[in-house]
PDB file of C-alpha atoms in Angstrom:
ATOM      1  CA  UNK A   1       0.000   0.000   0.000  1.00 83.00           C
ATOM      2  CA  UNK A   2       1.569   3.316  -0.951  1.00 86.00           C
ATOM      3  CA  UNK A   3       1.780   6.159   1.860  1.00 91.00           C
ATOM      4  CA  UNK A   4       2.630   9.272   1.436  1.00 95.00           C
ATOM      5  CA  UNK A   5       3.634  12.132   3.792  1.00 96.00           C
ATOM      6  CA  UNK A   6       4.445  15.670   3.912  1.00 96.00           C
ATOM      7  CA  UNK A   7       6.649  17.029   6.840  1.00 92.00           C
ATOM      8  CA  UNK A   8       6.249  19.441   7.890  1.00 91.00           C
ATOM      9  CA  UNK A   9       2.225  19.300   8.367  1.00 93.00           C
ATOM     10  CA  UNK A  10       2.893  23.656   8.750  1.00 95.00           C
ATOM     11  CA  UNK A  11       5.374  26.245   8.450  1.00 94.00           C
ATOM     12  CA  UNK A  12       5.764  30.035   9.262  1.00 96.00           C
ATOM     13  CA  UNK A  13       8.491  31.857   7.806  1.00 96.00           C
ATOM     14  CA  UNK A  14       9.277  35.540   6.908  1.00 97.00           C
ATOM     15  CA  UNK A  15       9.076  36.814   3.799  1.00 97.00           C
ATOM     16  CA  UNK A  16      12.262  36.443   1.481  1.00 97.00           C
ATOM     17  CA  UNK A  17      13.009  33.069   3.566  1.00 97.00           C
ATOM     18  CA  UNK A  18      13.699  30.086   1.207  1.00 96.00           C
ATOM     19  CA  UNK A  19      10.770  27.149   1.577  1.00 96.00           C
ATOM     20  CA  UNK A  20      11.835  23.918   1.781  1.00 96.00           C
ATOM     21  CA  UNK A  21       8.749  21.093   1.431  1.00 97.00           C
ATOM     22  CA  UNK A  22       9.291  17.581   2.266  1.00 97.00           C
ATOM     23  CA  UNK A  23       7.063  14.571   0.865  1.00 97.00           C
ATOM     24  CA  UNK A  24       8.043  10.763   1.501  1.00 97.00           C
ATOM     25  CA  UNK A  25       6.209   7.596  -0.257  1.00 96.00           C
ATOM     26  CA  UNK A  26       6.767   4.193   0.864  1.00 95.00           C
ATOM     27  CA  UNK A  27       6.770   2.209  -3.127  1.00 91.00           C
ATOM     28  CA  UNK A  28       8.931   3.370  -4.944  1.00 89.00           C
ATOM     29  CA  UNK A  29       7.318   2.042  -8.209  1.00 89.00           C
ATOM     30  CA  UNK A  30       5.505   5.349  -9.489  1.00 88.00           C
ATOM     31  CA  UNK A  31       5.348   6.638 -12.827  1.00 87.00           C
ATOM     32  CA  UNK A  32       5.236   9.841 -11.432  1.00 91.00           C
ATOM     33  CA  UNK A  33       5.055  12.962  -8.900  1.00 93.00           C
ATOM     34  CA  UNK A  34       3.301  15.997  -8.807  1.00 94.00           C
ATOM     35  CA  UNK A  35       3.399  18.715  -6.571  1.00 96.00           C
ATOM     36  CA  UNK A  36       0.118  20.817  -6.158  1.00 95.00           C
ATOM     37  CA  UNK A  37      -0.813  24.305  -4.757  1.00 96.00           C
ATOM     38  CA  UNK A  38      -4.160  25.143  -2.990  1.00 94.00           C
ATOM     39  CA  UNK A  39      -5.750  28.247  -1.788  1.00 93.00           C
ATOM     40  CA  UNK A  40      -8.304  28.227   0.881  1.00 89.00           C
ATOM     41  CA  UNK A  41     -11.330  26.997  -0.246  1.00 87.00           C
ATOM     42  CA  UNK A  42     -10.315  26.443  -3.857  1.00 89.00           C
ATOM     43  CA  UNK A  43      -9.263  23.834  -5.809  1.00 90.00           C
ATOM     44  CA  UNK A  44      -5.831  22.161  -6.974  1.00 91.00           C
ATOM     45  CA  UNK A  45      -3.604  24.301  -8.912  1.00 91.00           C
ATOM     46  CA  UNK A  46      -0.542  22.091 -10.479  1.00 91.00           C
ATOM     47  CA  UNK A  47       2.671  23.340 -10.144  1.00 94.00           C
ATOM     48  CA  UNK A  48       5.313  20.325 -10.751  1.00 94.00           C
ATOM     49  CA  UNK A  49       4.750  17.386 -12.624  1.00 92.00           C
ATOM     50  CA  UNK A  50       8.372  15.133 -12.328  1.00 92.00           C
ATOM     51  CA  UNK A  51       8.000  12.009 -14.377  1.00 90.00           C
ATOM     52  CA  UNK A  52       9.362   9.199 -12.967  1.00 89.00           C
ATOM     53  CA  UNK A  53      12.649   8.745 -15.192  1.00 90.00           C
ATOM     54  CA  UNK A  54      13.390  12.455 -14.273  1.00 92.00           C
ATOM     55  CA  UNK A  55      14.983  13.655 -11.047  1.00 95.00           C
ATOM     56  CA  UNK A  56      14.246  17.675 -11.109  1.00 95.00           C
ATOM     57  CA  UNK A  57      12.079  20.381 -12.090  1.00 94.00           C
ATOM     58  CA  UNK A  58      11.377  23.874 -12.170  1.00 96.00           C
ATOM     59  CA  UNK A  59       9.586  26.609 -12.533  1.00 94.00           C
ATOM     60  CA  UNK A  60      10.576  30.113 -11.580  1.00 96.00           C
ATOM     61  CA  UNK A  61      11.050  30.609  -8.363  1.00 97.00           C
ATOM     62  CA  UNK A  62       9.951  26.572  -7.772  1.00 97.00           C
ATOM     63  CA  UNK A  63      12.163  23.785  -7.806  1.00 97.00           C
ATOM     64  CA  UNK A  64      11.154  20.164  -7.143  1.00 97.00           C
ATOM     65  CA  UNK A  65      13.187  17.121  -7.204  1.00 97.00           C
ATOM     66  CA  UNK A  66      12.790  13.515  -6.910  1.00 96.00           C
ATOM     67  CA  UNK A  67      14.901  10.330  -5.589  1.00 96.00           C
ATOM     68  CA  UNK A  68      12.831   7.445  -6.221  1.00 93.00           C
ATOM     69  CA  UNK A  69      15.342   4.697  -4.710  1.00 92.00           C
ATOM     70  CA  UNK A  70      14.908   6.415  -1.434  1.00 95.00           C
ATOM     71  CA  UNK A  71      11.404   7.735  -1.817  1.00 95.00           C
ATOM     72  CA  UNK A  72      11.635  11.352  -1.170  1.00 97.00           C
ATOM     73  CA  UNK A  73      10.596  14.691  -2.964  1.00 97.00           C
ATOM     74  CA  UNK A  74      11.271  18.143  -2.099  1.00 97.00           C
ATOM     75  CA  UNK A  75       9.836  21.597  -3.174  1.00 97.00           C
ATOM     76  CA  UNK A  76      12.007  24.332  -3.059  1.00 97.00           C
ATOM     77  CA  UNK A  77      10.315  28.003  -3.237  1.00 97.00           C
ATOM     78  CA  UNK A  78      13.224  30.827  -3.208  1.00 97.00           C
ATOM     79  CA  UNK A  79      12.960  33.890  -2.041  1.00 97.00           C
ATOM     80  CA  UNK A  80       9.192  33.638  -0.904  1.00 97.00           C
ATOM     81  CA  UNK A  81       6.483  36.170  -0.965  1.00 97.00           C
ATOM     82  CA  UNK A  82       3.293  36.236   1.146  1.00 97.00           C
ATOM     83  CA  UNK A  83       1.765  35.628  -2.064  1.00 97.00           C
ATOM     84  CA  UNK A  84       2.828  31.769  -1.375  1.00 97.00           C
ATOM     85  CA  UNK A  85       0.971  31.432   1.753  1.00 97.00           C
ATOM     86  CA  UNK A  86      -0.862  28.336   0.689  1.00 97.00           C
ATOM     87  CA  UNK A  87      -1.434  24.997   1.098  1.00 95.00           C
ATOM     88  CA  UNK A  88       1.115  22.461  -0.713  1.00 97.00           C
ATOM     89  CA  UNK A  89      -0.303  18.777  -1.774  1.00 96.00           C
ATOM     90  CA  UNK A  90       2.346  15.933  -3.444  1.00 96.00           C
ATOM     91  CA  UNK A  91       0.553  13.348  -5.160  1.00 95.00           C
ATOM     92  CA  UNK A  92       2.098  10.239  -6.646  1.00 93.00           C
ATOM     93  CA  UNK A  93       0.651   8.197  -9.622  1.00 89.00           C
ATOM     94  CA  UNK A  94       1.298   4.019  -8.604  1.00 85.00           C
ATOM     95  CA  UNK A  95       2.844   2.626 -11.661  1.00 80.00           C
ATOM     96  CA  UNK A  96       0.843  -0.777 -11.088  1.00 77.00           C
ATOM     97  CA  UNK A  97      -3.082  -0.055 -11.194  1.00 78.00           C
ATOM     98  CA  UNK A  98      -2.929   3.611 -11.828  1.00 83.00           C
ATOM     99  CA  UNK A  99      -3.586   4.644  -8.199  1.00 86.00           C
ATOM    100  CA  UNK A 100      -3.060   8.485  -7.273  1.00 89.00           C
ATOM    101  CA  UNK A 101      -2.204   9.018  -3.536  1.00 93.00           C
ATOM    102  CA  UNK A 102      -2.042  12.107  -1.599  1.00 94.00           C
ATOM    103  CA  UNK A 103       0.172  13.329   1.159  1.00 95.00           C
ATOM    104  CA  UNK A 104      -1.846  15.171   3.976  1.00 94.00           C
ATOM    105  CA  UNK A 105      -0.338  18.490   2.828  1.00 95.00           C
ATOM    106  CA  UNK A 106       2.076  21.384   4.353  1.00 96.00           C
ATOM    107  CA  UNK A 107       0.348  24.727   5.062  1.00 96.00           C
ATOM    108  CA  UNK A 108       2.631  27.560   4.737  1.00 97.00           C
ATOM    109  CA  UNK A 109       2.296  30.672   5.905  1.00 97.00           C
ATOM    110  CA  UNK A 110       4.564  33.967   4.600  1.00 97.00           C
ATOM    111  CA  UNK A 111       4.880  37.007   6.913  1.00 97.00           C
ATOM    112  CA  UNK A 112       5.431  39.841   5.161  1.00 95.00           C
TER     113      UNK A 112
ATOM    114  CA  UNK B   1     -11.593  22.087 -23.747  1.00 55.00           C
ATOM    115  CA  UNK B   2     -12.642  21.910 -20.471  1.00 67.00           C
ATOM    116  CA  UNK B   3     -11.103  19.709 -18.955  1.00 90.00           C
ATOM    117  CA  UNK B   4     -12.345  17.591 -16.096  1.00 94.00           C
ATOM    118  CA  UNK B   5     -15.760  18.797 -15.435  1.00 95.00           C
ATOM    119  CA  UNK B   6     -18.123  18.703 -11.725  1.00 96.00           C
ATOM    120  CA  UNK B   7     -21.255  18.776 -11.260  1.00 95.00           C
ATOM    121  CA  UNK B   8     -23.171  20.551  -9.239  1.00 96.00           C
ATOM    122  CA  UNK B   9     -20.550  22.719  -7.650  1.00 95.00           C
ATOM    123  CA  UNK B  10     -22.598  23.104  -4.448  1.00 96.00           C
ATOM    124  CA  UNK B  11     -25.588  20.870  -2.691  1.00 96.00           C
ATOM    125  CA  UNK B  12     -27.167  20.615   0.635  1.00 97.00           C
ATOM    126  CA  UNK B  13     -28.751  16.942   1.581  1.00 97.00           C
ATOM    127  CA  UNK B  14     -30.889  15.803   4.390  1.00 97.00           C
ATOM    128  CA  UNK B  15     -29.924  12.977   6.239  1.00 98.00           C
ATOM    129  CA  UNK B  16     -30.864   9.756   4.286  1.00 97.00           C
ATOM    130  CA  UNK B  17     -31.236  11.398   1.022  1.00 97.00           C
ATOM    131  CA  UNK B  18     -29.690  10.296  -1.919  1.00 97.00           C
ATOM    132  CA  UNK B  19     -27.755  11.998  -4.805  1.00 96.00           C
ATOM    133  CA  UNK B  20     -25.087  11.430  -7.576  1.00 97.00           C
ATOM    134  CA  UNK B  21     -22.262  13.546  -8.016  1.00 98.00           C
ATOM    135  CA  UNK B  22     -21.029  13.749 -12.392  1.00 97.00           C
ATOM    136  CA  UNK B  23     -17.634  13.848 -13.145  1.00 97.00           C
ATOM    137  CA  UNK B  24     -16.674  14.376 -17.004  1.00 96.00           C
ATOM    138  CA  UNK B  25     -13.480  14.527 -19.100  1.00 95.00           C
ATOM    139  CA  UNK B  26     -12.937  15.365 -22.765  1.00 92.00           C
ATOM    140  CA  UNK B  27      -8.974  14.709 -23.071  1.00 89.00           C
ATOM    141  CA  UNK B  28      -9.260  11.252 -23.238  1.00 89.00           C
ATOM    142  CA  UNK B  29      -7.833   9.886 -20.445  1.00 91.00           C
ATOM    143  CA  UNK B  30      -7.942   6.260 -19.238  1.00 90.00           C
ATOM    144  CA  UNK B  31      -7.971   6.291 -15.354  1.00 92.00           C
ATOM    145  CA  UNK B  32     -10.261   8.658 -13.024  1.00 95.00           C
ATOM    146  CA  UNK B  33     -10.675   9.278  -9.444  1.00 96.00           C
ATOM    147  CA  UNK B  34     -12.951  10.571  -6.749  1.00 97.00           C
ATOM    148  CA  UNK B  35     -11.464  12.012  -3.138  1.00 97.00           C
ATOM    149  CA  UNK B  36     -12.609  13.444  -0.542  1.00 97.00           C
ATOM    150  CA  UNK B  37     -11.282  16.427   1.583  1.00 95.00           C
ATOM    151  CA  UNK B  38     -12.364  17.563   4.987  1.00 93.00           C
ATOM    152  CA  UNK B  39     -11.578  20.578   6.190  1.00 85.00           C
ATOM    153  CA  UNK B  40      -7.275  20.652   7.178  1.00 78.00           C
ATOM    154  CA  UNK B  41      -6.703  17.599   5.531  1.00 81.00           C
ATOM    155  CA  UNK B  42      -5.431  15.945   2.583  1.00 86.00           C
ATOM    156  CA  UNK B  43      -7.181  14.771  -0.217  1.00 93.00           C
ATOM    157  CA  UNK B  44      -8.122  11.096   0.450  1.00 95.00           C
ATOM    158  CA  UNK B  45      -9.392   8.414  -2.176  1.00 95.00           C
ATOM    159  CA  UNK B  46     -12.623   7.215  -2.413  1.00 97.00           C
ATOM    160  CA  UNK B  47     -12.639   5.537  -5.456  1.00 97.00           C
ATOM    161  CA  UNK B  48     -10.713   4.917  -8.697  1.00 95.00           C
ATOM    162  CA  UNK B  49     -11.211   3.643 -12.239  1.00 94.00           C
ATOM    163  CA  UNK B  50      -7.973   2.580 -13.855  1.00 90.00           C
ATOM    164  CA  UNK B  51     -10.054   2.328 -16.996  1.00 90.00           C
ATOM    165  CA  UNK B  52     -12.885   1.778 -18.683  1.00 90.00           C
ATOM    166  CA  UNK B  53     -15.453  -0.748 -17.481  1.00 90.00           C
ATOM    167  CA  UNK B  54     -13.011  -1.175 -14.253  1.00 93.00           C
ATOM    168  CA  UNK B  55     -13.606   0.549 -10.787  1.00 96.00           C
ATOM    169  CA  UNK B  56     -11.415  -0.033  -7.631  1.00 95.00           C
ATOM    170  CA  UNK B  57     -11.847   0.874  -3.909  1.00 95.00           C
ATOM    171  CA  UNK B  58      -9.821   3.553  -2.200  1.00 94.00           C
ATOM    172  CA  UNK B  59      -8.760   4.383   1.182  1.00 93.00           C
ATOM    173  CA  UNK B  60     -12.800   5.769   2.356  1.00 96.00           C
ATOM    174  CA  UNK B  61     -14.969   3.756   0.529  1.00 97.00           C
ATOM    175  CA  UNK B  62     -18.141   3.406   2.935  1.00 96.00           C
ATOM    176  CA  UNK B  63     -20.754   4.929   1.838  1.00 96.00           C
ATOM    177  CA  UNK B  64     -19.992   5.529  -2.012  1.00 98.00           C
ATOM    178  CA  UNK B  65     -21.049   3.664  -4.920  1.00 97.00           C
ATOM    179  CA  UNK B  66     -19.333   4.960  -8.501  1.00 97.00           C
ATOM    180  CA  UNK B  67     -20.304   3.687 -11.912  1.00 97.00           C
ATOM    181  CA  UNK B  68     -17.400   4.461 -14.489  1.00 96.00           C
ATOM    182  CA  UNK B  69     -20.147   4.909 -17.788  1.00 86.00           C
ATOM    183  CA  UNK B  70     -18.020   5.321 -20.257  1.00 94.00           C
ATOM    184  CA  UNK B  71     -14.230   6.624 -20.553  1.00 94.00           C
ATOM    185  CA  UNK B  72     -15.557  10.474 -20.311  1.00 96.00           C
ATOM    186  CA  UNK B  73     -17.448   9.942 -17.453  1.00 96.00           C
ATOM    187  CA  UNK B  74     -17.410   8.561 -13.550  1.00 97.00           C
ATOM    188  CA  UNK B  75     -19.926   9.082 -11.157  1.00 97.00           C
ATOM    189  CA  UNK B  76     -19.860   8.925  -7.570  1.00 98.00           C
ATOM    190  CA  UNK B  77     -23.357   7.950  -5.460  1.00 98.00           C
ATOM    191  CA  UNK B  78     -24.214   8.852  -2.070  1.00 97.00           C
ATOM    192  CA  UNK B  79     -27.047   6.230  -1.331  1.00 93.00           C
ATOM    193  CA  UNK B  80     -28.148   7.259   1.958  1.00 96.00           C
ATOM    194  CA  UNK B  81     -26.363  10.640   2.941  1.00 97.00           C
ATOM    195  CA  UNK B  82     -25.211  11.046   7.027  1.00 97.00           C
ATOM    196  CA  UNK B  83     -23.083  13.873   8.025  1.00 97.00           C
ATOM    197  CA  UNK B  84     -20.270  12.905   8.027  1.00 96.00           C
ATOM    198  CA  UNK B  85     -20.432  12.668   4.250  1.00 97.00           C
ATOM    199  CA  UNK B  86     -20.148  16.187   4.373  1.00 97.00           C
ATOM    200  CA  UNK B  87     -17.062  17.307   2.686  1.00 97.00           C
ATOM    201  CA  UNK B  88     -15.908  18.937  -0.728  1.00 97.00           C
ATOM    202  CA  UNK B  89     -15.356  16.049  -3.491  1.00 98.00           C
ATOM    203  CA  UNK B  90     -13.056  16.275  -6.201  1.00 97.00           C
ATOM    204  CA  UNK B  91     -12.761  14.574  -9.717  1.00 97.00           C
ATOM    205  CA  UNK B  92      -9.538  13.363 -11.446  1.00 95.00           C
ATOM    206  CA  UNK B  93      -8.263  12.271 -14.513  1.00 94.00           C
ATOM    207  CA  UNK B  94      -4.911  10.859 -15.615  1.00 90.00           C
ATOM    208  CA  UNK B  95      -3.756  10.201 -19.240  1.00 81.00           C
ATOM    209  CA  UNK B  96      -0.169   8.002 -19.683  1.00 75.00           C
ATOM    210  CA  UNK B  97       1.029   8.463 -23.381  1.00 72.00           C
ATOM    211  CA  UNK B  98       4.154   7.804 -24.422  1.00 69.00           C
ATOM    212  CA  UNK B  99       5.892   7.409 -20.548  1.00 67.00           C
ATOM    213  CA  UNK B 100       4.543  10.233 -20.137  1.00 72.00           C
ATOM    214  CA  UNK B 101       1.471  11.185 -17.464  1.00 80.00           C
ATOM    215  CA  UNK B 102      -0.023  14.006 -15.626  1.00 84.00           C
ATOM    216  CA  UNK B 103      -3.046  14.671 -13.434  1.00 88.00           C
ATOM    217  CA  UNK B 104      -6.010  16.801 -13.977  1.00 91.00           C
ATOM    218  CA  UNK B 105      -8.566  18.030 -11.223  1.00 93.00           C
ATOM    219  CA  UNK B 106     -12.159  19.552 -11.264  1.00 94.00           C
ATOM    220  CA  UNK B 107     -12.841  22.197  -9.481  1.00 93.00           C
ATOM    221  CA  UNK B 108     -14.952  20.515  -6.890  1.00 95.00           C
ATOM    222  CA  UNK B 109     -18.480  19.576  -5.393  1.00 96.00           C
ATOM    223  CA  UNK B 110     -19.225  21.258  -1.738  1.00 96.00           C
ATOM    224  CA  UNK B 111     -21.564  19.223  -0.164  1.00 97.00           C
ATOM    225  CA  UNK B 112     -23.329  19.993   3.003  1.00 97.00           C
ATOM    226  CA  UNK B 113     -25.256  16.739   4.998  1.00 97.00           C
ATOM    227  CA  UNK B 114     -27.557  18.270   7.559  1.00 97.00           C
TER     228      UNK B 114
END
């Protein structure tokens, strides 16, 4: 059964402080990871998508990598805003049966 | 294109009542999902459908019947509501295509058990 958590469950920084986003899954047998944003009360916004074979991403100010053999994932967010004060899902795909599991999610909170 | 598609976006249910919530895609994609999120949480899986004509419990399936009709569309059944079926529901969809794969969401169903 694939678990997957994200540590920590919150975070408080000040503005301009790099974010650093851990998520852990137990099978390592994905095709592949995506990070997610989401807003109170909103849906998912995608951010990330790192395929399985692939062991970064980015995105501006976002950068996401992805070590399958020891099943971690981090989300790097430089130079944050209070704009980012969000909620931050990972979700991994199974590679047998297609299954799409969710971590419980870090909320993070920028202080201007 | 719209994407994954959910309907209705909001709905209040007595106790016992009974309702379907529609979930439709138009990119074609083989597998789709249903979750659940309560308020602080994660999103957790009610059911999937890896593909057509094939529908698989998740980690909350009490309560929740799903009927994958066709490869647009998956449906998710509340048979006899209670409260704590109240929640906001999301749809999925995931397409795999040459080693590639991504997922898409709906915007979500609020629903309200009273």
């Amino acid at each position: 059964k694939q678990e997957v958590t994200q540590i920590p469950a919150a975070l408080s920084v000040p503005e301009g402080e790099n974010l650093v986003l851990n998520c852990s899954f137990t099978d390592s047998a994905i095709y592949n990871l995506q990070w997610f944003r989401q807003d109170p009360g909103k849906g998912l916004t995608s951010l990330l998508l790192i395929q399985s074979s692939q062991r970064e991403q980015t995105s501006g100010r976002l950068n996401a990598s992805l070590d399958k053999s020891s099943g971690r994932s981090t989300l790097y967010i430089a130079a944050s805003q209070p704009g980012d004060s969000a909620t931050y899902l990972c979700a991994v795909l199974k590679a047998a049966g297609n299954k799409l599991t969710f971590g419980g999610g870090t909320r993070v909170l920028v202080k201007p | 294109n719209a994407g994954v598609t959910q309907t209705p976006k909001f709905q209040v249910l007595k106790t016992g009542q009974s309702m379907t919530l529609q979930c439709a895609q138009d990119m074609n994609h083989n597998s789709m999902y249903w979750y659940r999120q309560d308020p602080g949480m994660g999103l957790r899986l009610i059911y999937y459908s890896a593909s057509e004509g094939t529908t698989d419990k998740g980690e909350v399936p009490n309560g929740y019947n799903v009927s994958r009709l066709n490869k647009r569309e998956f449906s998710l059944r509340l048979e006899s509501a209670a409260p704590s079926q109240t929640s906001v529901y999301f749809c999925a969809s995931t397409y795999m295509a040459g080693g590639l794969t991504e997922a898409f969401f709906g915007q979500g169903t609020r629903l309200t058990v009273v």
